[in-house]
JSON list of C-alpha atoms in Angstrom, two decimals:
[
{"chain": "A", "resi": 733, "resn": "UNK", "atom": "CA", "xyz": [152.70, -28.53, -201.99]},
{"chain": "A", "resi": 734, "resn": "UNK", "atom": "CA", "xyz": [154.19, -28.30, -198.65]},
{"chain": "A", "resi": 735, "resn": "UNK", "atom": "CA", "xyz": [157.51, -30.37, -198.11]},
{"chain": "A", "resi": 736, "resn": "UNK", "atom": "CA", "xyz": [157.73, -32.85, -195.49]},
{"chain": "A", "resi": 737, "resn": "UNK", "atom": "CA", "xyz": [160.33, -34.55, -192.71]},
{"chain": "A", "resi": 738, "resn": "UNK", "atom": "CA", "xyz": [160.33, -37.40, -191.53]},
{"chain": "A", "resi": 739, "resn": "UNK", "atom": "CA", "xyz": [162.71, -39.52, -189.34]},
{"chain": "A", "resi": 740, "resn": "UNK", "atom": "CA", "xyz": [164.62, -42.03, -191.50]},
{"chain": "A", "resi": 741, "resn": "UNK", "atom": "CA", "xyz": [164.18, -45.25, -189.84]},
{"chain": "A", "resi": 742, "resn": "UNK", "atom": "CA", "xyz": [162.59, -46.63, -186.77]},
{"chain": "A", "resi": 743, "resn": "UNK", "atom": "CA", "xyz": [162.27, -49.99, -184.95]},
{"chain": "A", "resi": 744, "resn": "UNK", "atom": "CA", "xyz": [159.13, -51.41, -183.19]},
{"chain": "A", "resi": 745, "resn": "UNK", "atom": "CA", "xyz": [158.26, -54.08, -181.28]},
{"chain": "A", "resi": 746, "resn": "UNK", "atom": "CA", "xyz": [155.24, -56.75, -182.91]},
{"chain": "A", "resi": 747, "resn": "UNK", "atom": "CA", "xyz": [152.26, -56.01, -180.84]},
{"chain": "A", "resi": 748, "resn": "UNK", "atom": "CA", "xyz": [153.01, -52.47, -179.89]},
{"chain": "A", "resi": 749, "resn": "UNK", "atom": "CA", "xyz": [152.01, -49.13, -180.95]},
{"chain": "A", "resi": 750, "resn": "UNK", "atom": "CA", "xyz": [154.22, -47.90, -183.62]},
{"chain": "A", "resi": 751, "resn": "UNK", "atom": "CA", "xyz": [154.62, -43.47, -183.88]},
{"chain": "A", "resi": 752, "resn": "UNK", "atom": "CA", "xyz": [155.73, -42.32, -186.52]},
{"chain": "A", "resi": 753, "resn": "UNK", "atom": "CA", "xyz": [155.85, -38.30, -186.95]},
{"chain": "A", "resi": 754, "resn": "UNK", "atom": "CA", "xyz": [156.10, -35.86, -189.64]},
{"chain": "A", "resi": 755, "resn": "UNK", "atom": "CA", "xyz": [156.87, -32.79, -190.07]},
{"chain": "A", "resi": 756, "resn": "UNK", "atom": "CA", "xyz": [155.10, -30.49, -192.33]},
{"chain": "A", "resi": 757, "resn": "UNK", "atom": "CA", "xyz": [155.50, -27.07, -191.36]},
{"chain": "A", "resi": 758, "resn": "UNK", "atom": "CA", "xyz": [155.02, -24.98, -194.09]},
{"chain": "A", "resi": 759, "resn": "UNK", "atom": "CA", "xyz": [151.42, -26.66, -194.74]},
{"chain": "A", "resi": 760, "resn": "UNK", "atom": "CA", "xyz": [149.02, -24.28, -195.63]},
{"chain": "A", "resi": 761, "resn": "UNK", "atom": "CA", "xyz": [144.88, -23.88, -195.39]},
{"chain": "A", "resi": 762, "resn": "UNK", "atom": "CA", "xyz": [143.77, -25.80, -198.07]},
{"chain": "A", "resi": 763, "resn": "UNK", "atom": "CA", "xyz": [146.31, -28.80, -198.06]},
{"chain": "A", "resi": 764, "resn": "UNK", "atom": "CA", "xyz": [145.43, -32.42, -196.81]},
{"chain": "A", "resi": 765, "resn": "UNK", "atom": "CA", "xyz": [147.99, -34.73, -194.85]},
{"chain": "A", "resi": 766, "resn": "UNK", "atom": "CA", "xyz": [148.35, -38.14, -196.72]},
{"chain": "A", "resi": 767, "resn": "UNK", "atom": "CA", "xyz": [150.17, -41.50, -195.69]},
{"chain": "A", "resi": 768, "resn": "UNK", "atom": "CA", "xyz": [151.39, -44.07, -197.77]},
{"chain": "A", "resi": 769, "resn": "UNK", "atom": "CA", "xyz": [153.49, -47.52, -197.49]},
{"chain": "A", "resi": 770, "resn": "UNK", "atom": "CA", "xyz": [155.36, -49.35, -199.21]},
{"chain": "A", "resi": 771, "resn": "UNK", "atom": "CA", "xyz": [156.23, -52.93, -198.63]},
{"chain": "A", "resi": 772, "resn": "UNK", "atom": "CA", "xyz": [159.00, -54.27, -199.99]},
{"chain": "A", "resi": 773, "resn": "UNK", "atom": "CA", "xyz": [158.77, -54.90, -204.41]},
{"chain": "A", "resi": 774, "resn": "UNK", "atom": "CA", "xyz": [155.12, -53.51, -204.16]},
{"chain": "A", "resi": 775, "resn": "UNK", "atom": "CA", "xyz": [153.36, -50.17, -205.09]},
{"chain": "A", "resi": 776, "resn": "UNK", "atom": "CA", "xyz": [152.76, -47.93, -202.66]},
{"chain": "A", "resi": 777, "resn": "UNK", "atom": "CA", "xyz": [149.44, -48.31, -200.87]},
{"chain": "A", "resi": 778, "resn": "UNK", "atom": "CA", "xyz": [147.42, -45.82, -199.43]},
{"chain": "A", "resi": 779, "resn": "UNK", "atom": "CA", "xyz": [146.33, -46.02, -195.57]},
{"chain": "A", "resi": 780, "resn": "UNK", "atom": "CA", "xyz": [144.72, -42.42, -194.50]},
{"chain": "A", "resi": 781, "resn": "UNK", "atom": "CA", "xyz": [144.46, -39.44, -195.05]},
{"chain": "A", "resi": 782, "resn": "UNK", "atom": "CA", "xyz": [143.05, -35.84, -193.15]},
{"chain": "A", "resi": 783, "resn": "UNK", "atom": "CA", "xyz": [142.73, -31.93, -192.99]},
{"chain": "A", "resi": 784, "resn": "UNK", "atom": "CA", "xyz": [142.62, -31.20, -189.30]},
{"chain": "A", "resi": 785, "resn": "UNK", "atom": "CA", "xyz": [140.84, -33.57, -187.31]},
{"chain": "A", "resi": 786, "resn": "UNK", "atom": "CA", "xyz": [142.36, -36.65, -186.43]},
{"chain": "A", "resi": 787, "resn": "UNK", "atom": "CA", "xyz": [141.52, -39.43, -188.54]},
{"chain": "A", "resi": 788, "resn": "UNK", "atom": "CA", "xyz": [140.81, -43.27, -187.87]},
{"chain": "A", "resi": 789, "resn": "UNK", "atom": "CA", "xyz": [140.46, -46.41, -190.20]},
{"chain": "A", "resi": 790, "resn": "UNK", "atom": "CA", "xyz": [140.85, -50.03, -190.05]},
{"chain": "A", "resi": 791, "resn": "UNK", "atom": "CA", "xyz": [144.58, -49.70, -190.43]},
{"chain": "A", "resi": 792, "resn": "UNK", "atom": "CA", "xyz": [145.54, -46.59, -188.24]},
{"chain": "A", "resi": 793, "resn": "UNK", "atom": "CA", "xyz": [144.94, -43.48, -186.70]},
{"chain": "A", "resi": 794, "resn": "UNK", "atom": "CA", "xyz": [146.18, -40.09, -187.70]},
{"chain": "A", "resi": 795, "resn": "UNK", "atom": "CA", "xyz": [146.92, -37.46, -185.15]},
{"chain": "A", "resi": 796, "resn": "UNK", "atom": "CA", "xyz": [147.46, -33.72, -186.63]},
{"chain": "A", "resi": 797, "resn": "UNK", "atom": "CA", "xyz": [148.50, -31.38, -184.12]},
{"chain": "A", "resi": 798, "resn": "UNK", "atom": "CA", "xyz": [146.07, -28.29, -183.49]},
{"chain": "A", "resi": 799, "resn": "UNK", "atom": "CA", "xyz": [148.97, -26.04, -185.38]},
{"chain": "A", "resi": 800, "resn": "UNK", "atom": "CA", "xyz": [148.59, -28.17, -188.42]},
{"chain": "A", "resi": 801, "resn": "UNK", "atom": "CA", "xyz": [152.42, -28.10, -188.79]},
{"chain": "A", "resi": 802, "resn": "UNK", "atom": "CA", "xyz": [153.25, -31.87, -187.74]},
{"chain": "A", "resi": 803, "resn": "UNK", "atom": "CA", "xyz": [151.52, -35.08, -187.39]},
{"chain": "A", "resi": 804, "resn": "UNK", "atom": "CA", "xyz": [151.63, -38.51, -186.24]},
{"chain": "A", "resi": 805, "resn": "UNK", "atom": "CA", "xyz": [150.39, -42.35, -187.55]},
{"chain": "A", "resi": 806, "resn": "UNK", "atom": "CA", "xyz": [149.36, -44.55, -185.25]},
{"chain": "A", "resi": 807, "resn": "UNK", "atom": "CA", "xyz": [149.96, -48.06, -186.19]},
{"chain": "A", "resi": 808, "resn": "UNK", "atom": "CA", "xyz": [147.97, -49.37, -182.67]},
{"chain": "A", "resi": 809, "resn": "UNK", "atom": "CA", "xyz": [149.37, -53.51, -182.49]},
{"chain": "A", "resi": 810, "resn": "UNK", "atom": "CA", "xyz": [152.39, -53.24, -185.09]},
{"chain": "A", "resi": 811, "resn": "UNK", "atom": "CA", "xyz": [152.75, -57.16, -186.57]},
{"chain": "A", "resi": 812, "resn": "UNK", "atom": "CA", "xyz": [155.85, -57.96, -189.41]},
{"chain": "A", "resi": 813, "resn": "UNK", "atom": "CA", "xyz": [153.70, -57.43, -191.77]},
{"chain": "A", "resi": 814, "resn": "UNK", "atom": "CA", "xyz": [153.76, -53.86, -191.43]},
{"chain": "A", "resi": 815, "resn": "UNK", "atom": "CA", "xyz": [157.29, -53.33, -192.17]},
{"chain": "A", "resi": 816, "resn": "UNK", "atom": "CA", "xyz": [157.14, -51.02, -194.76]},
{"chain": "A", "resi": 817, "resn": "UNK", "atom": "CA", "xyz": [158.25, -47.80, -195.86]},
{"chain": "A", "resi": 818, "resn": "UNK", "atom": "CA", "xyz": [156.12, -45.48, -194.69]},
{"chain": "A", "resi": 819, "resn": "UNK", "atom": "CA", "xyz": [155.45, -41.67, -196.63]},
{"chain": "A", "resi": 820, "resn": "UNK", "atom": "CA", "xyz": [154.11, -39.03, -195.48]},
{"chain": "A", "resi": 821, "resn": "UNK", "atom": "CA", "xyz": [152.71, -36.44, -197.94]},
{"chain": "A", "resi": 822, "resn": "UNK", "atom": "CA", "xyz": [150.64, -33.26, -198.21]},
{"chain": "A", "resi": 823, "resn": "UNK", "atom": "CA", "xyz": [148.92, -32.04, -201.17]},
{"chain": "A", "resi": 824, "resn": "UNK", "atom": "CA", "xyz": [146.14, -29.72, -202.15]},
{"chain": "A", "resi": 825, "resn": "UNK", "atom": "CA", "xyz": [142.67, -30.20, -203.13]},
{"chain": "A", "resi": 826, "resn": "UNK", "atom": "CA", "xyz": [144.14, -28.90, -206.96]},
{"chain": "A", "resi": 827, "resn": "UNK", "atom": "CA", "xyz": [143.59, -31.59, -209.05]},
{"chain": "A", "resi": 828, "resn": "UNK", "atom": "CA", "xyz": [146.60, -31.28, -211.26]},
{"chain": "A", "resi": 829, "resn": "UNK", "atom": "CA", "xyz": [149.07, -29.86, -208.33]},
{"chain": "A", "resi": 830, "resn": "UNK", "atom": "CA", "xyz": [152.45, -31.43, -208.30]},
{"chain": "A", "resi": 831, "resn": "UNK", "atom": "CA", "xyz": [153.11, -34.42, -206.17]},
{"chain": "A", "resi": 832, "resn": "UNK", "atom": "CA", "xyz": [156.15, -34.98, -204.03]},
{"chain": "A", "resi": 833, "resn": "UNK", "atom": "CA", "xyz": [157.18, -37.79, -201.68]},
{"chain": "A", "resi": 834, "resn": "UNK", "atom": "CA", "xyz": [159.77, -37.62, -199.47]},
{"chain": "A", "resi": 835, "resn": "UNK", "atom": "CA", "xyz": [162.32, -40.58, -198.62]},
{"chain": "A", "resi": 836, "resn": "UNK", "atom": "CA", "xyz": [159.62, -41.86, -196.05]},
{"chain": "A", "resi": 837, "resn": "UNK", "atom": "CA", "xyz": [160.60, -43.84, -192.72]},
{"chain": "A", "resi": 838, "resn": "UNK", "atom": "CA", "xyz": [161.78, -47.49, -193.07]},
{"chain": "A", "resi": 839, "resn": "UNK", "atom": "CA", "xyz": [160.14, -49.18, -190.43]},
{"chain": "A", "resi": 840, "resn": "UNK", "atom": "CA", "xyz": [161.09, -52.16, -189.06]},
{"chain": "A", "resi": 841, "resn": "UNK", "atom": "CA", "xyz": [159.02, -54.46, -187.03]},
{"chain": "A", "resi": 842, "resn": "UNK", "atom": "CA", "xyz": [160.70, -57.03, -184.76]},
{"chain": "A", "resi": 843, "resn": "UNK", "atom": "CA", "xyz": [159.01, -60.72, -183.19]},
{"chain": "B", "resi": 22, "resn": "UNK", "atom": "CA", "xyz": [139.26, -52.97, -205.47]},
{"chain": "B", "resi": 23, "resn": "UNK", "atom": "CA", "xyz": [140.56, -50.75, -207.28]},
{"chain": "B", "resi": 24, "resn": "UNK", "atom": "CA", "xyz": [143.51, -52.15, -209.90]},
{"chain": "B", "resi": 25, "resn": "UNK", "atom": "CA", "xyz": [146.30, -50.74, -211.93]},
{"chain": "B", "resi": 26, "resn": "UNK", "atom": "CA", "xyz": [148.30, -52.63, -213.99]},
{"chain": "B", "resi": 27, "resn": "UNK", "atom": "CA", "xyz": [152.13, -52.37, -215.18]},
{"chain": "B", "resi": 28, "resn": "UNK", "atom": "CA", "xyz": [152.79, -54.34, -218.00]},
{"chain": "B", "resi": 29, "resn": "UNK", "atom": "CA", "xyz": [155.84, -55.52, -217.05]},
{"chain": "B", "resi": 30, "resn": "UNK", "atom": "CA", "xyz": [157.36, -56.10, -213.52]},
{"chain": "B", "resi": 31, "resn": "UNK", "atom": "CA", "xyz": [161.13, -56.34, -214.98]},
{"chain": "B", "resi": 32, "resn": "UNK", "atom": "CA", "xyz": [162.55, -55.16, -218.39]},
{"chain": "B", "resi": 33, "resn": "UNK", "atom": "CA", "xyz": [165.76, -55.06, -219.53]},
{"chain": "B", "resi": 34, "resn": "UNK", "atom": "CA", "xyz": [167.39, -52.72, -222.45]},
{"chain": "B", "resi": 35, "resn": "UNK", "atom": "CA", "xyz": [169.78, -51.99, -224.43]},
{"chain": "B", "resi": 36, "resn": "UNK", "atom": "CA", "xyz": [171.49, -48.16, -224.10]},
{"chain": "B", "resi": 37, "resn": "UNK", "atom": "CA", "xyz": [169.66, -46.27, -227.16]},
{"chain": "B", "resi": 38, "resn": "UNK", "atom": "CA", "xyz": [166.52, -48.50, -227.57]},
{"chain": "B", "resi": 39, "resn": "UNK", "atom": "CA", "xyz": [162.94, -47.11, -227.56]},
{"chain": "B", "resi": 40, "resn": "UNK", "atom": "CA", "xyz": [161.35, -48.49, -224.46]},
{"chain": "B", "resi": 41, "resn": "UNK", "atom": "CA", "xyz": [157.41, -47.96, -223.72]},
{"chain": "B", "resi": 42, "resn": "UNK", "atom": "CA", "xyz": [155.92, -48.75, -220.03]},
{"chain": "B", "resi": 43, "resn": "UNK", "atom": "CA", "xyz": [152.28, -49.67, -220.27]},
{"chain": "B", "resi": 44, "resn": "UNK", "atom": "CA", "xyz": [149.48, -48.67, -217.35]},
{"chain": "B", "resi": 45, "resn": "UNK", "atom": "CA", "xyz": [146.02, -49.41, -217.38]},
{"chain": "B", "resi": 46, "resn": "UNK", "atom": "CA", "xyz": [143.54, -48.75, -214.91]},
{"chain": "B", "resi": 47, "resn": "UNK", "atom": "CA", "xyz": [139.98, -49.90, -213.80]},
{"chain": "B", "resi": 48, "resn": "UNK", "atom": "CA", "xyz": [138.36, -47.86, -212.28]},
{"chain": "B", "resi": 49, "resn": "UNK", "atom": "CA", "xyz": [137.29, -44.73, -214.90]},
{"chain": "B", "resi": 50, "resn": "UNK", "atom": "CA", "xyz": [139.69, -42.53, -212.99]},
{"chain": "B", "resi": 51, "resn": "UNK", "atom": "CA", "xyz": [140.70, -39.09, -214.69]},
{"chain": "B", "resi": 52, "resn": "UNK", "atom": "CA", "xyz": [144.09, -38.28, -212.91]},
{"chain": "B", "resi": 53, "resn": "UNK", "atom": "CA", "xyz": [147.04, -40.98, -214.18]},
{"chain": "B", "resi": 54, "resn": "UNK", "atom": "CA", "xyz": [151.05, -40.31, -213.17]},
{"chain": "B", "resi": 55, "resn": "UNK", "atom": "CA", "xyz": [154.04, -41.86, -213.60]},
{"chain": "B", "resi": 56, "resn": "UNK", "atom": "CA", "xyz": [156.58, -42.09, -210.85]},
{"chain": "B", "resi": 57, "resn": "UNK", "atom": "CA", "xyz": [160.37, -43.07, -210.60]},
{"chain": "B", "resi": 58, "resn": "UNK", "atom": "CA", "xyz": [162.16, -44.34, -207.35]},
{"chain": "B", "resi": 59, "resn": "UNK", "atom": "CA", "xyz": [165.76, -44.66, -206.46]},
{"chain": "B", "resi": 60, "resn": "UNK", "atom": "CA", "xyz": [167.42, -45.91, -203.63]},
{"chain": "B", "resi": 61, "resn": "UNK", "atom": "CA", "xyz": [167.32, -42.84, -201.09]},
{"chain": "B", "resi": 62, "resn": "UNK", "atom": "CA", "xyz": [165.80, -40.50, -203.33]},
{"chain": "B", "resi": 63, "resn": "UNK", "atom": "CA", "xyz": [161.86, -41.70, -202.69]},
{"chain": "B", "resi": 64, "resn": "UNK", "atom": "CA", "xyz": [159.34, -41.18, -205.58]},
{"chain": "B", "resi": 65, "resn": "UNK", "atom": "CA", "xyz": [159.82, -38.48, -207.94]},
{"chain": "B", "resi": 66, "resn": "UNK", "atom": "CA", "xyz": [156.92, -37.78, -210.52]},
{"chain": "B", "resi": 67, "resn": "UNK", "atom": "CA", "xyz": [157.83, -38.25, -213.84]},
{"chain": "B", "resi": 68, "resn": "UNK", "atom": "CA", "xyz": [154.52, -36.53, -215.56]},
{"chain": "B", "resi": 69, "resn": "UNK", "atom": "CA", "xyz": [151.34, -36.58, -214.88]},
{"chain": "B", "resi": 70, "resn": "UNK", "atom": "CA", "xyz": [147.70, -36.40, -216.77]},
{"chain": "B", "resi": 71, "resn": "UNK", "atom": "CA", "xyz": [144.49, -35.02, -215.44]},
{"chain": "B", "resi": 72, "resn": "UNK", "atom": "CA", "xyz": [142.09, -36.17, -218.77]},
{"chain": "B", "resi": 73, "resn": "UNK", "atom": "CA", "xyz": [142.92, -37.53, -222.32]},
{"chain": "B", "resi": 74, "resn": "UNK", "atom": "CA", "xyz": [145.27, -36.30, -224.08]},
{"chain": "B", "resi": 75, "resn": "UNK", "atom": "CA", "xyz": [146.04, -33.90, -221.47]},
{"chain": "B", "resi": 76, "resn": "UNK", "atom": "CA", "xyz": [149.65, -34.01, -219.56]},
{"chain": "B", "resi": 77, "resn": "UNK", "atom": "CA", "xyz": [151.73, -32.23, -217.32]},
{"chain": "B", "resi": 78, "resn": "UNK", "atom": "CA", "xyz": [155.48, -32.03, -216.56]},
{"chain": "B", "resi": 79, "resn": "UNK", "atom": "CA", "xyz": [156.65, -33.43, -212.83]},
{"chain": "B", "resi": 80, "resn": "UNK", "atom": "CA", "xyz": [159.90, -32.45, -211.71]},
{"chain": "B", "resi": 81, "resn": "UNK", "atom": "CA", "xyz": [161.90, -34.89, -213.78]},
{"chain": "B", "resi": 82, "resn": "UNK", "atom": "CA", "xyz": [160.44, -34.94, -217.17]},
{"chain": "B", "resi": 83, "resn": "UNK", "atom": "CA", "xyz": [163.88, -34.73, -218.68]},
{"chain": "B", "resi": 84, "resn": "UNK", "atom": "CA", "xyz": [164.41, -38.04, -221.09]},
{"chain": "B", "resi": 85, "resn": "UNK", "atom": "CA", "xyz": [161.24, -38.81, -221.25]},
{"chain": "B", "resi": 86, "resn": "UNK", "atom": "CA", "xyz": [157.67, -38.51, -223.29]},
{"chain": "B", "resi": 87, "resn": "UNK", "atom": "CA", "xyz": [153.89, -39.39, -222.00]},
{"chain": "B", "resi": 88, "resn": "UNK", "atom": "CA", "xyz": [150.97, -40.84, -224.34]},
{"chain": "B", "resi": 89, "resn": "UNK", "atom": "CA", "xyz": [147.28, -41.47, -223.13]},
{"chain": "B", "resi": 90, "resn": "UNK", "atom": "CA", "xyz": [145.20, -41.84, -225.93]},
{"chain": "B", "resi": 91, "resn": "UNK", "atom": "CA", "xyz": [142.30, -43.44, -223.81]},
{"chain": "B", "resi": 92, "resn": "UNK", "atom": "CA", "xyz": [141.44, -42.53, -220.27]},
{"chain": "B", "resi": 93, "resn": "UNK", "atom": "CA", "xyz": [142.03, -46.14, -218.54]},
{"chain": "B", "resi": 94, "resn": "UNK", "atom": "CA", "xyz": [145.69, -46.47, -220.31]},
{"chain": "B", "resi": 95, "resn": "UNK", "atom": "CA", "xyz": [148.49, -43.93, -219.20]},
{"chain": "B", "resi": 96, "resn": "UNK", "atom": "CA", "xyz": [152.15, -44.92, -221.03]},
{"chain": "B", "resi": 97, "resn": "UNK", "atom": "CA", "xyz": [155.59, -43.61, -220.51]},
{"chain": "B", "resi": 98, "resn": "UNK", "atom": "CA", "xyz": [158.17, -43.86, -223.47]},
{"chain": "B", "resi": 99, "resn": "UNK", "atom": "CA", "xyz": [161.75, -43.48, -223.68]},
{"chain": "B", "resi": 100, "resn": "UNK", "atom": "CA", "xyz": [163.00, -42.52, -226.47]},
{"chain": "B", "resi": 101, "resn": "UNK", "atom": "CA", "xyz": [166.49, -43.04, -226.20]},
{"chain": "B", "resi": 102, "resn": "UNK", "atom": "CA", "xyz": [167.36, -45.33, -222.86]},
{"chain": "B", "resi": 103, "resn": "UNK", "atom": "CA", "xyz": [170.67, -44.54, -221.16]},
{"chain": "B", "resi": 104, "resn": "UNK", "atom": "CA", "xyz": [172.25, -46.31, -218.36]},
{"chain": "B", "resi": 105, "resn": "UNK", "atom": "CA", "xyz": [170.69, -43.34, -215.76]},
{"chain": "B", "resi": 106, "resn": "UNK", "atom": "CA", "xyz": [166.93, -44.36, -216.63]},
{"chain": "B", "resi": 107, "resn": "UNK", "atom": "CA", "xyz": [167.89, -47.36, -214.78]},
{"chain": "B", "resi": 108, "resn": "UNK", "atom": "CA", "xyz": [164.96, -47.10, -212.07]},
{"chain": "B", "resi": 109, "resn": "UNK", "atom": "CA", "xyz": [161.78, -48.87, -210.67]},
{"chain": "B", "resi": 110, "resn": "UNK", "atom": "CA", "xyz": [158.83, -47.12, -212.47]},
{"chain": "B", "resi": 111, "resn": "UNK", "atom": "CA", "xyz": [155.59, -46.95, -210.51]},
{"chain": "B", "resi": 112, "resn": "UNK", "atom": "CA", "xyz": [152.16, -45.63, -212.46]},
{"chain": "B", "resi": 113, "resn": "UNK", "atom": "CA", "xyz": [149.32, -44.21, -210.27]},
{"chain": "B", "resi": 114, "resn": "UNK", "atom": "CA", "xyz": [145.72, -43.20, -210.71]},
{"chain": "B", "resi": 115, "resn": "UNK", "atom": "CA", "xyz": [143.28, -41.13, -208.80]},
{"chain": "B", "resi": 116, "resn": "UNK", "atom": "CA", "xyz": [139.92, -39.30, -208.65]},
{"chain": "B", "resi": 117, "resn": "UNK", "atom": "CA", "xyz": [138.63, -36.94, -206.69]},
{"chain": "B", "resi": 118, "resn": "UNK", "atom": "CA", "xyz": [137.05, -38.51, -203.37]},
{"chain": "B", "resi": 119, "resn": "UNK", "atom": "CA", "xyz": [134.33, -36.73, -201.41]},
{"chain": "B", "resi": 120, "resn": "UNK", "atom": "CA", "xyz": [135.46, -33.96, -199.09]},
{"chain": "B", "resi": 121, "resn": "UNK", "atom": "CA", "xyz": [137.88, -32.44, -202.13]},
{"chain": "B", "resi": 122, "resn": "UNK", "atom": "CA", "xyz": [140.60, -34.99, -201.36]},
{"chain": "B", "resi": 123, "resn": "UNK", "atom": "CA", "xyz": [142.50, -36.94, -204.12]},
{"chain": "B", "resi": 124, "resn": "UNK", "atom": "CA", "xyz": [143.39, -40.93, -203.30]},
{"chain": "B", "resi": 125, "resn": "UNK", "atom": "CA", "xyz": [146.85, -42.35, -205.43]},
{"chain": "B", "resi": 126, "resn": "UNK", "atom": "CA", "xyz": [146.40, -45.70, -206.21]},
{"chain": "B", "resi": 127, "resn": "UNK", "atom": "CA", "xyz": [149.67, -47.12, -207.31]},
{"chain": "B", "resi": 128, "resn": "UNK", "atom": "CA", "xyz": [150.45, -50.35, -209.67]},
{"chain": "B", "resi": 129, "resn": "UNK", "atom": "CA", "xyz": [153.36, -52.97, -208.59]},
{"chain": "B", "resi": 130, "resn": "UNK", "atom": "CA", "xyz": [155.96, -50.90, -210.55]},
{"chain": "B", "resi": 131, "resn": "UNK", "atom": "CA", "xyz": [158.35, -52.27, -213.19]},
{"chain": "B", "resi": 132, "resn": "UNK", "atom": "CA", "xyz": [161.92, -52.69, -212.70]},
{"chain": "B", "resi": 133, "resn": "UNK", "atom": "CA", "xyz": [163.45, -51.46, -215.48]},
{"chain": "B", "resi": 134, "resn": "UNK", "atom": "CA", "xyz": [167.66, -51.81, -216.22]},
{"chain": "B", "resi": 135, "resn": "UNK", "atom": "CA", "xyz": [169.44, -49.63, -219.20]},
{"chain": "B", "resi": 136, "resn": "UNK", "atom": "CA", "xyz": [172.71, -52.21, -220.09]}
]
């Protein structure tokens, strides 16, 4: 599986848009972009996930560049609640391929 | 909703004792894993099983044995605990979504300290 970057930490404002990027440049073909959070003492919890077209859920968008080699979440009207680690991930479509997550990007969301 | 279950959300051990972390899952999925995080170091998987009685070294399998003698319950043993397995433990399941992409779905973790 390809690695990932992303930044370690980032602040945002309740009620804006939060970015947060990754880098994944070494993705190849066949392997999907995945996002995870994790809120403080939980699990991890998935939010989206996509190959090459951008993606959009309940929670947020995903926007993967045309290269395939970075991508953004879109958290559209941050609140606290989403303060959260956030991971970004890519893995193939092999069942039994190893998993790796990075150290993510703490984000913090501010009243 | 899908839900897996750690048996215990803190343990605490003695250096040398046999510990076991239970996982069970709901939702008939064939992929379990086991996951440990530390401060700055994100998740690192432990081991992993695609089917029963099947398993699969992760990166850090060192210290550390896997049992899953029925497809809903995943558990990770320690044979002998030392102070360094200190670490919260997450367990995960998945199955294969449509579109050939694989979902983790993670349980609460357990907190487990080696004294």
């Amino acid at each position: 599986d390809a690695k990932t970057t992303q930044p370690p930490s980032m602040d945002c404002a309740e009620g804006r848009a939060a970015n947060l990027p990754c880098n994944h440049s070494t993705i190849s073909g066949n392997e999907y972009v995945y996002w995870y959070r994790q809120i403080h003492s939980q699990g991890p919890q998935y939010i989206i996930h996509g190959l090459k077209n951008n993606e959009t859920n309940e929670m947020a968008s995903l926007i993967i560049t045309e290269d395939r080699k970075s991508s953004t979440l879109i958290l559209p009207h941050a609140t606290l609640r989403d303060t959260a680690v956030y991971y970004c991930h890519v893995r193939t479509t092999d069942s039994w391929g190893k998993f790796q997550f990075g150290a993510g990007t703490q984000v913090v969301v501010t009243p | 909703d899908v839900k897996v279950t750690q048996s215990s959300r803190y343990l605490v051990k003695r250096t040398g004792e046999k510990v076991f972390l239970e996982c069970v899952q709901d939702m008939d999925h064939e992929n379990m894993f086991w996951y440990r995080q530390d401060p700055g170091l994100g998740l690192r998987l432990i081991y992993f099983s695609y089917d029963v009685k099947m398993k699969e070294k992760g990166d850090i399998p060192e210290g550390y044995s896997v049992s899953r003698e029925k497809k809903e319950r995943f558990s990770l043993i320690l044979e002998s605990a030392s102070t360094n397995q200190t670490s919260m433990y997450l367990c995960a399941s998945s199955f294969p979504t449509s579109g050939r992409s694989y979902i983790q779905y993670f349980g609460a973790g357990t907190r487990l300290s080696v004294l």
